[in-house]
XYZ file of C-alpha atoms in Angstrom:
672
model
C 136.598 68.114 96.804
C 136.616 66.884 100.420
C 134.898 63.610 101.308
C 133.241 63.431 104.715
C 130.995 61.022 106.575
C 127.776 62.344 108.081
C 126.174 59.879 110.469
C 127.917 57.088 108.606
C 126.991 58.237 105.089
C 129.936 59.332 102.930
C 129.393 62.379 100.722
C 131.528 64.739 98.650
C 131.242 68.456 99.415
C 132.476 71.556 97.554
C 135.828 73.011 98.510
C 135.376 75.620 101.240
C 132.076 74.223 102.497
C 131.403 74.203 106.223
C 130.417 71.199 108.322
C 126.897 72.638 108.579
C 126.617 72.774 104.785
C 127.968 69.245 104.550
C 125.287 68.028 106.959
C 122.587 69.727 104.913
C 123.915 68.129 101.721
C 123.544 64.807 103.505
C 119.917 65.620 104.315
C 120.428 66.329 108.014
C 118.647 69.250 109.665
C 120.956 71.374 111.782
C 119.315 73.925 114.104
C 120.684 77.460 113.946
C 119.838 81.042 114.850
C 122.828 83.196 113.899
C 123.849 81.380 110.712
C 122.356 82.630 107.444
C 123.370 81.576 103.944
C 123.720 85.145 102.638
C 125.527 86.652 105.634
C 128.984 86.217 107.090
C 129.533 83.581 109.763
C 129.261 84.823 113.343
C 129.175 81.673 115.476
C 127.127 83.417 118.172
C 124.248 81.144 119.094
C 126.116 77.788 119.338
C 122.894 75.985 118.461
C 124.416 74.161 115.473
C 126.633 71.951 117.615
C 127.780 68.603 116.224
C 130.401 66.023 117.150
C 133.381 65.778 114.782
C 136.173 63.203 114.606
C 139.116 63.580 114.527
C 138.877 66.473 116.926
C 138.501 67.390 120.574
C 135.921 65.301 122.476
C 133.404 68.100 122.717
C 130.594 69.576 120.584
C 131.696 72.021 117.892
C 129.840 74.802 116.083
C 129.268 73.391 112.599
C 128.642 76.797 110.981
C 132.224 77.964 111.588
C 134.077 74.657 111.088
C 135.433 73.931 107.582
C 134.673 70.530 106.120
C 137.824 68.497 105.500
C 138.796 65.108 104.137
C 138.220 62.076 106.345
C 135.999 63.913 108.819
C 133.333 61.945 110.606
C 130.386 64.089 111.660
C 127.738 62.971 114.140
C 124.496 64.943 114.514
C 122.384 62.751 116.787
C 124.708 61.446 119.521
C 123.819 61.940 123.211
C 126.610 64.511 123.478
C 125.088 66.575 120.668
C 121.560 66.210 122.014
C 122.549 67.343 125.508
C 124.614 70.236 124.162
C 121.731 71.542 122.047
C 119.299 71.221 124.923
C 121.714 73.148 127.126
C 122.140 75.918 124.581
C 118.384 76.224 124.134
C 118.006 76.456 127.892
C 120.499 79.309 127.988
C 118.705 81.125 125.157
C 115.383 80.858 126.977
C 116.674 82.085 130.337
C 115.664 85.674 129.603
C 113.218 85.194 126.734
C 109.727 86.430 127.707
C 106.597 84.314 127.388
C 105.239 86.555 124.624
C 104.096 83.878 122.190
C 100.348 84.655 122.521
C 100.888 88.304 121.571
C 104.026 88.084 119.432
C 103.669 88.811 115.702
C 106.310 86.175 115.003
C 104.013 83.468 116.415
C 103.576 80.658 113.935
C 106.686 81.695 111.979
C 109.201 81.725 114.821
C 112.450 79.755 114.640
C 112.752 79.864 118.417
C 109.301 78.310 118.843
C 110.042 75.548 116.357
C 113.510 74.721 117.596
C 112.665 74.866 121.288
C 110.075 72.159 120.668
C 112.357 70.086 118.451
C 115.638 70.475 120.334
C 114.771 71.849 123.791
C 114.307 70.088 127.122
C 110.618 70.873 127.464
C 111.130 72.589 130.820
C 113.437 75.115 132.446
C 115.484 74.774 135.594
C 115.869 78.543 136.039
C 113.685 80.499 138.447
C 115.638 83.764 138.518
C 114.060 86.998 137.315
C 114.332 87.599 133.590
C 116.160 90.680 132.398
C 114.261 93.385 130.533
C 115.568 95.613 127.756
C 114.100 98.959 126.754
C 112.630 99.147 123.272
C 114.674 100.842 120.535
C 113.340 103.128 117.849
C 114.345 101.934 114.365
C 111.957 103.938 112.204
C 108.515 103.579 110.609
C 109.121 100.045 109.319
C 110.643 98.008 112.144
C 108.975 97.447 115.496
C 111.282 96.369 118.319
C 110.685 94.241 121.421
C 114.296 93.857 122.425
C 113.644 91.796 125.549
C 113.102 88.927 123.100
C 116.488 89.435 121.423
C 119.009 86.575 121.603
C 121.898 88.610 120.067
C 122.216 86.487 116.940
C 123.438 89.678 115.144
C 121.744 88.800 111.854
C 120.324 92.325 111.668
C 123.747 93.844 112.368
C 125.411 91.818 109.625
C 122.631 92.510 107.134
C 122.836 96.262 107.706
C 126.598 96.250 107.219
C 127.054 93.675 104.475
C 123.931 93.853 102.309
C 122.244 97.197 102.954
C 125.558 99.027 103.364
C 124.167 101.266 106.103
C 126.055 100.602 109.323
C 123.374 101.896 111.655
C 122.583 98.767 113.675
C 125.019 97.398 116.225
C 125.574 96.066 119.728
C 126.318 98.026 122.878
C 127.543 96.841 126.304
C 128.888 93.341 127.027
C 127.867 89.998 128.472
C 124.359 89.809 129.878
C 123.995 93.572 129.390
C 124.498 93.369 125.619
C 121.786 95.111 123.549
C 121.142 95.528 119.839
C 120.197 99.070 118.879
C 120.231 101.533 116.012
C 122.751 104.348 115.917
C 121.700 106.945 118.501
C 118.368 105.057 118.626
C 117.195 106.850 115.504
C 115.440 105.577 112.383
C 117.459 103.260 110.165
C 117.860 105.124 106.870
C 118.212 102.104 104.603
C 115.519 101.474 101.995
C 116.071 97.748 102.705
C 115.540 97.892 106.471
C 112.394 95.734 106.415
C 114.478 92.669 105.580
C 115.723 92.465 109.168
C 112.174 91.444 110.135
C 112.473 88.300 107.994
C 115.975 87.662 109.280
C 115.126 87.960 112.981
C 114.564 84.421 114.304
C 112.786 85.341 117.537
C 110.357 88.237 117.082
C 112.592 90.947 118.524
C 112.202 92.801 115.220
C 108.762 92.686 113.641
C 106.852 94.683 111.042
C 105.421 97.854 112.545
C 102.673 98.433 109.920
C 101.593 94.766 110.163
C 101.681 94.715 113.964
C 98.767 92.781 115.544
C 96.971 92.483 112.191
C 96.807 88.724 111.604
C 98.251 85.303 112.271
C 99.993 83.521 109.381
C 97.486 80.648 109.289
C 94.629 83.117 108.690
C 96.138 84.444 105.483
C 95.677 83.367 101.882
C 99.077 83.381 100.174
C 99.529 84.338 96.522
C 102.728 84.412 94.485
C 103.126 87.435 92.257
C 105.541 90.119 91.020
C 106.329 93.493 92.558
C 105.755 96.625 90.456
C 107.293 99.330 92.635
C 110.409 99.385 90.448
C 111.718 97.618 87.342
C 113.675 94.893 89.153
C 110.681 92.530 89.162
C 111.077 91.347 92.737
C 109.371 87.999 93.312
C 106.898 88.467 96.172
C 104.132 86.728 98.078
C 100.997 88.668 98.970
C 99.208 87.555 102.122
C 95.524 88.504 102.157
C 92.542 88.058 104.424
C 89.132 88.623 102.915
C 89.485 91.301 100.253
C 92.498 93.091 101.701
C 96.208 92.464 101.293
C 97.757 92.651 104.755
C 101.349 91.744 104.066
C 103.957 91.448 101.321
C 107.076 89.322 101.734
C 109.778 88.387 99.192
C 110.174 85.011 97.542
C 113.588 83.523 96.826
C 114.832 84.046 93.278
C 118.616 84.098 93.040
C 118.491 85.545 89.508
C 116.465 88.590 90.512
C 116.075 89.634 94.151
C 117.789 86.770 96.019
C 115.543 86.842 99.105
C 115.367 90.598 99.712
C 112.721 93.238 99.046
C 112.732 97.011 99.418
C 110.693 98.761 102.083
C 108.513 100.202 99.333
C 107.774 96.731 97.986
C 106.890 95.426 101.437
C 104.843 98.234 102.880
C 103.139 100.139 100.071
C 100.403 97.477 100.219
C 98.399 99.500 102.746
C 97.839 101.957 99.891
C 95.937 99.332 97.899
C 92.707 100.002 99.818
C 92.951 103.792 100.070
C 91.944 106.499 97.554
C 90.550 103.778 95.302
C 88.454 104.282 92.208
C 85.491 101.922 92.484
C 83.001 103.507 90.080
C 83.187 105.026 86.574
C 83.099 108.821 86.373
C 82.261 111.242 83.576
C 83.100 114.935 83.626
C 79.995 117.111 83.315
C 79.979 120.888 83.713
C 83.597 120.727 84.788
C 83.071 118.143 87.536
C 83.525 114.392 87.636
C 80.233 112.700 88.495
C 79.447 109.033 89.046
C 78.208 107.110 86.036
C 77.406 103.575 84.993
C 79.719 101.573 82.765
C 77.274 101.971 79.858
C 77.226 105.751 80.327
C 81.011 105.931 80.471
C 81.390 103.791 77.347
C 78.747 105.857 75.563
C 80.658 109.042 76.424
C 83.808 107.557 74.852
C 81.883 106.425 71.759
C 80.488 109.939 71.388
C 83.980 111.393 70.859
C 84.458 111.971 67.133
C 88.089 110.881 67.114
C 88.325 108.717 64.000
C 91.844 107.289 63.982
C 93.215 110.116 66.131
C 93.466 107.848 69.172
C 96.440 107.293 71.460
C 97.348 105.280 74.542
C 99.833 106.208 77.263
C 100.951 103.419 79.587
C 101.757 104.131 83.224
C 104.561 102.675 85.324
C 102.659 99.825 86.990
C 100.580 98.420 84.151
C 100.831 94.791 83.005
C 101.511 93.560 79.476
C 97.992 92.154 79.044
C 96.460 95.604 79.566
C 98.910 97.229 77.171
C 98.256 94.585 74.535
C 94.463 94.935 74.853
C 94.769 98.710 74.408
C 97.139 98.227 71.480
C 94.731 95.784 69.829
C 91.809 98.197 70.211
C 93.810 101.101 68.794
C 94.878 98.963 65.851
C 91.230 98.286 65.029
C 90.587 102.009 65.222
C 93.424 102.604 62.772
C 96.014 103.978 65.170
C 99.434 102.908 66.439
C 100.114 105.930 68.626
C 101.413 104.207 71.748
C 103.747 105.657 74.357
C 104.935 104.421 77.722
C 107.584 106.960 78.726
C 105.347 109.251 80.734
C 107.842 111.925 81.670
C 108.859 112.896 78.136
C 111.813 110.647 77.346
C 112.366 110.047 73.640
C 115.462 107.849 73.403
C 115.892 105.499 70.442
C 114.167 102.135 70.952
C 114.870 100.557 67.561
C 117.164 98.082 69.335
C 115.787 96.600 72.545
C 119.248 95.300 73.431
C 120.434 98.910 73.506
C 117.874 99.748 76.212
C 118.207 96.536 78.217
C 120.193 95.508 81.296
C 122.268 93.082 79.235
C 124.669 91.904 81.918
C 121.661 90.637 83.919
C 121.076 91.450 87.572
C 122.923 88.403 88.865
C 125.690 88.890 86.307
C 126.495 92.326 87.733
C 128.192 90.579 90.660
C 130.953 89.389 88.309
C 131.874 92.808 86.923
C 135.358 94.087 87.734
C 135.098 97.674 86.460
C 131.833 99.626 86.618
C 130.871 103.076 85.339
C 127.585 104.572 86.542
C 126.225 107.189 84.157
C 123.391 109.368 85.419
C 121.921 106.852 87.832
C 121.259 106.863 91.564
C 121.064 103.082 91.790
C 120.247 103.156 95.482
C 116.819 104.627 94.695
C 116.258 103.574 91.099
C 117.040 99.865 91.598
C 118.084 99.104 95.198
C 118.432 95.376 94.591
C 120.776 95.996 91.676
C 122.731 98.249 94.011
C 123.254 95.316 96.395
C 124.786 93.349 93.502
C 127.261 96.176 92.869
C 128.260 95.950 96.535
C 128.987 92.240 96.029
C 131.067 93.029 92.938
C 133.108 95.521 94.971
C 133.822 92.846 97.578
C 135.319 90.809 94.744
C 137.578 93.698 93.762
C 135.530 95.766 91.298
C 136.253 99.488 90.906
C 133.298 101.861 90.559
C 133.286 105.237 88.791
C 130.274 107.545 88.473
C 129.085 110.516 86.423
C 126.360 112.609 88.047
C 125.643 114.587 91.215
C 127.411 112.971 94.168
C 125.103 110.900 96.342
C 125.457 108.180 98.967
C 125.304 104.839 97.164
C 126.318 102.774 100.259
C 129.741 102.077 98.727
C 132.758 104.047 97.618
C 132.662 105.350 94.059
C 135.034 107.730 92.316
C 132.893 110.632 91.163
C 134.136 112.062 87.882
C 131.838 115.083 87.604
C 128.332 116.037 86.580
C 128.521 116.476 82.821
C 127.625 113.885 80.214
C 130.418 115.325 78.040
C 132.747 113.261 80.232
C 131.582 110.213 78.275
C 133.775 111.411 75.421
C 136.744 112.390 77.565
C 137.176 110.011 80.473
C 140.084 110.405 82.897
C 143.051 108.101 82.395
C 142.287 106.196 85.608
C 138.961 105.078 84.163
C 140.277 103.997 80.768
C 143.148 102.184 82.467
C 140.811 100.301 84.810
C 138.508 99.340 81.945
C 141.460 98.360 79.773
C 142.565 95.808 82.358
C 139.055 94.584 83.166
C 137.853 91.204 81.987
C 134.185 92.036 82.609
C 133.685 95.812 82.278
C 130.254 97.285 82.782
C 128.505 100.594 82.062
C 125.155 101.304 83.733
C 123.136 104.125 82.182
C 120.272 105.637 84.162
C 117.164 107.414 82.979
C 118.764 110.783 83.697
C 121.385 110.095 81.009
C 119.259 108.393 78.353
C 117.833 111.452 76.684
C 121.041 113.428 76.323
C 123.643 110.705 76.494
C 122.277 107.561 74.852
C 124.464 107.852 71.767
C 127.500 108.880 73.791
C 126.992 105.956 76.168
C 126.792 103.488 73.274
C 129.896 104.994 71.684
C 131.698 104.756 75.017
C 130.678 101.131 75.427
C 132.170 100.377 72.039
C 135.392 102.303 72.696
C 135.889 100.615 76.091
C 135.464 97.187 74.507
C 132.425 96.395 76.655
C 130.669 94.665 73.789
C 133.229 92.004 72.941
C 131.655 89.489 70.562
C 128.351 91.146 71.352
C 126.872 90.030 68.061
C 126.370 86.603 69.597
C 125.005 87.716 72.964
C 121.640 86.244 72.046
C 123.173 82.846 72.753
C 123.939 83.935 76.300
C 127.588 82.903 75.975
C 129.344 86.270 75.877
C 129.691 89.262 78.125
C 127.743 92.365 77.173
C 128.628 95.184 79.564
C 126.147 97.804 78.333
C 123.182 98.226 80.677
C 120.239 100.571 80.977
C 118.351 100.969 84.256
C 114.615 101.489 83.890
C 112.533 102.580 86.866
C 109.053 101.467 85.757
C 107.797 97.884 86.019
C 105.947 98.290 82.728
C 108.773 99.860 80.718
C 110.471 96.859 79.088
C 107.162 95.118 78.415
C 105.831 98.321 76.885
C 108.878 98.713 74.653
C 108.485 95.119 73.481
C 104.832 95.889 72.615
C 105.752 99.066 70.743
C 104.851 101.672 73.358
C 107.400 104.177 72.067
C 107.072 107.012 69.571
C 110.056 108.620 67.904
C 109.309 111.976 69.509
C 108.135 110.560 72.797
C 104.997 111.863 74.477
C 104.906 114.876 72.148
C 103.924 112.620 69.250
C 100.677 111.553 70.918
C 99.684 114.748 72.748
C 97.468 116.059 69.929
C 95.236 112.968 69.743
C 91.506 113.626 69.928
C 91.049 110.649 72.275
C 93.772 109.407 74.625
C 93.647 106.420 76.972
C 95.861 106.767 80.048
C 96.616 103.301 81.422
C 97.335 104.123 85.040
C 99.522 107.005 83.849
C 99.741 109.576 86.637
C 103.087 111.264 85.964
C 102.164 112.805 82.590
C 101.976 116.545 81.937
C 98.243 116.511 81.211
C 98.185 120.137 80.100
C 99.784 119.047 76.810
C 96.744 116.932 75.879
C 93.888 118.838 74.279
C 91.569 115.963 73.322
C 89.314 113.750 75.439
C 91.270 112.091 78.246
C 90.175 108.646 79.456
C 91.893 107.378 82.584
C 91.895 103.620 83.156
C 93.379 103.090 86.586
C 92.912 102.227 90.214
C 93.685 105.283 92.337
C 92.201 108.748 92.493
C 95.560 110.357 91.813
C 96.781 112.900 89.254
C 95.499 110.985 86.244
C 91.944 110.680 87.535
C 91.865 114.360 88.497
C 92.843 115.431 84.977
C 90.600 112.965 83.114
C 87.328 113.593 81.334
C 86.245 109.975 81.793
C 87.448 107.624 84.534
C 87.212 103.843 84.241
C 88.115 102.022 87.487
C 90.715 99.303 87.009
C 92.622 96.791 89.130
C 95.946 97.042 90.939
C 98.739 94.531 90.445
C 97.378 92.605 93.455
C 93.920 92.272 91.872
C 94.763 90.713 88.523
C 96.899 88.053 86.934
C 99.465 89.743 84.766
C 102.758 89.579 82.898
C 105.595 91.972 83.646
C 109.060 92.250 82.102
C 111.853 93.500 84.337
C 114.783 95.712 83.379
C 116.902 92.751 82.197
C 114.143 91.506 79.879
C 112.954 88.727 82.194
C 109.314 87.803 81.510
C 107.485 86.983 84.755
C 103.869 86.421 85.745
C 101.933 87.165 88.883
C 98.607 85.862 90.137
C 95.569 87.642 91.547
C 95.532 87.855 95.345
C 92.226 89.708 95.907
C 89.361 91.093 93.838
C 88.986 94.762 92.803
C 86.607 96.858 94.926
C 83.136 97.986 93.875
C 82.594 98.257 90.135
C 86.298 98.177 89.319
C 87.355 95.569 86.754
C 90.559 94.036 85.425
C 91.929 96.481 82.870
C 92.036 94.185 79.838
C 88.367 93.283 80.340
C 87.529 96.994 80.227
C 89.032 97.301 76.747
C 87.327 94.086 75.652
C 83.934 95.439 76.758
C 84.623 98.895 75.294
C 85.541 97.382 71.941
C 81.985 96.091 71.556
C 80.515 99.543 72.226
C 82.892 101.054 69.658
C 81.926 98.417 67.074
C 85.389 96.845 66.894
C 85.076 93.742 69.046
C 88.416 92.320 70.148
C 88.968 88.615 69.376
C 89.566 87.330 72.909
C 87.137 86.577 75.711
C 89.430 84.999 78.299
C 92.837 85.723 79.743
C 94.196 82.599 78.063
C 92.911 83.803 74.671
C 94.461 87.222 75.226
C 97.832 85.729 76.182
C 97.780 83.527 73.104
C 97.113 86.572 70.916
C 99.822 88.536 72.735
C 102.343 85.715 72.215
C 101.477 85.624 68.528
C 102.059 89.385 68.302
C 105.193 89.426 70.498
C 106.556 85.870 70.844
C 108.971 86.755 73.665
C 106.001 87.520 75.943
C 104.683 83.992 75.570
C 107.648 82.347 77.303
C 108.601 82.955 80.916
C 112.257 83.640 81.568
C 114.982 85.828 80.167
C 114.208 87.198 76.700
C 117.194 87.548 74.405
C 117.533 90.554 72.140
C 119.845 90.630 69.120
C 122.581 93.215 69.508
C 122.092 95.758 66.739
C 122.552 99.179 68.366
C 121.364 102.179 66.371
C 123.766 104.746 64.971
C 123.246 107.760 67.235
C 124.801 111.144 67.838
C 127.728 110.484 70.175
C 128.184 114.106 71.242
C 126.219 113.873 74.470
C 126.513 116.658 77.031
C 124.641 118.351 79.836
C 124.160 118.064 83.567
C 122.566 115.014 85.130
C 119.391 115.506 87.172
C 118.233 112.354 88.936
C 114.549 111.665 88.142
C 113.548 110.266 91.577
C 113.201 112.998 94.182
C 111.448 110.925 96.848
C 112.071 107.179 96.922
C 108.939 106.454 98.929
C 106.372 108.369 96.808
C 107.023 107.355 93.217
C 103.562 106.167 92.164
C 99.872 106.329 93.023
C 99.909 103.283 95.310
C 102.801 104.696 97.345
C 101.192 108.120 97.597
C 98.057 106.498 99.027
C 100.032 104.507 101.587
C 100.186 105.946 105.138
C 103.385 103.982 105.769
C 105.106 105.404 102.694
C 103.944 108.900 103.603
C 105.461 108.477 107.048
C 108.716 107.106 105.606
C 108.913 110.051 103.235
C 108.246 112.598 105.985
C 110.767 111.100 108.394
C 113.535 109.647 106.229
C 113.508 112.052 103.274
C 112.283 115.330 104.761
C 113.637 114.955 108.284
C 110.361 115.188 110.193
C 111.291 113.561 113.515
C 107.899 114.054 115.176
C 107.206 110.333 114.681
C 110.198 109.141 116.698
C 109.415 107.395 119.942
C 111.278 105.125 122.316
C 108.627 102.434 122.582
C 105.078 101.648 121.575
């Protein structure tokens, strides 16, 4: 590894590191605008100038200069100081004085670095240039006069999102960043360019003029819009969440978040359930908590009680419901709302065993019945990284745009038993082969997928995968944040939802996607939005959203994570587990926990894996299943932006759906 001196201090740096990275390893702060750790090097802004010896007697861009043995790097010499001041002066020639009204104020790299590295005054009196605003869709607001052409957004769109719809036009001082034909950017990751933009040229359109960062209370929690378990921060003022931004977690979401994760938060305050309701004479009418509990107690259900978990619910709620049902003599629990009934006797056989980060190392990948771009967009970005390292991708299912090239084999699960020679050859040569099975293939192709994994040697030494030492290439993609946690808690019946539909009393834990016509008994909905579940219920108990409670969620790779409460539920709504604790007293079967800590201790005793944060390990003991899978694949997600009750209540998600999915261009405008 090269040894370099940074301001007189000798350090050793990894092979291939740049001078900028070497300076950071030495604890030196290097200003930059175009450089970003997860994007390719552009060398546009020239703000990261340093002096390097041996070399020409002039400042050099440290982001694009490889570190080499015997280099001496100087970051604070007069030459460097003058060069940085000059570059900042150039950058500010045309930048408008928008700081008082700019949404980037308080979080702006240009503000910070102009104070730290600028002259403090400008020598230019010429007129500033102006650039017309560009339309980039419902998510991104543009003020392109502020743009300094760092091209971070261009590189993100091309390299990470895989949608080459942002680029530069014209040259020199006329250069402008714009979307293709000035239309909406169609990527479901487009909101990340707002975080990447260092100057406020790209800001969040739904959050525009809402708040300043120092006004907001910041809470770390977990996203529930899909099963990836994106680490997020919710920014709230008063009792309303105003903004959601991602947190860095290299094992899960790196530093990205989907547009749904970021902007569904405006649905948290709309269509909310804030009072209990009881159906009388065919209509839901307001009731007190005592009246609602009394109505449940009046149902002569005996042990014919069931619970159906929705897609967003936390493990604490599911455990509280499970504990209450156990005291009532029932274990009829189900979490697969839409009717799936795949075998769950082995959790490793329904887990993303390679791990999200591990997917980058795969060299041969077969997608079976999954549209990863919608089902798990941040897993899809990992597949793109694997392709850059030489991985080949094959797919079974209806052809769709995944943002990368895949060889589509057909739309019949029978192909799992008769793969083309090109596939078997690629997998035969692969050191880290990988099969990814989506929800569309689980019901009809679970056994065939497991048999294929075995025949393709994906599970080499898989018996010891619990130690984390070996490669297990069999992966299942879940789409619900609650799915893996629910499976760990036993929310799965052999016959799926059909096995609980005849219960005399059924609790729906935020379950809105169920076919309610199949349930003939009393339906109790415990949830937060007046969506499909509340409309079909006989009794409605208002609960809390993921932003209004501390909870545990398990992502698709079996990673146990916890989030904290950002705001309080509205009106008479309560945290879901407390509802079951209070109801248990009315039913005469008081649950043995009064606090969240007590509940988590009981949950850890019942399911030890839920008591430890981090990646849970499941022993590999796949069930013996029918390997004769067949049938066409039908992707379960029809509209990426409207997959749950929170999204359907969100005006931003409704607009995204109308414009980006259904082609309604009435929203498009050149400027705001």
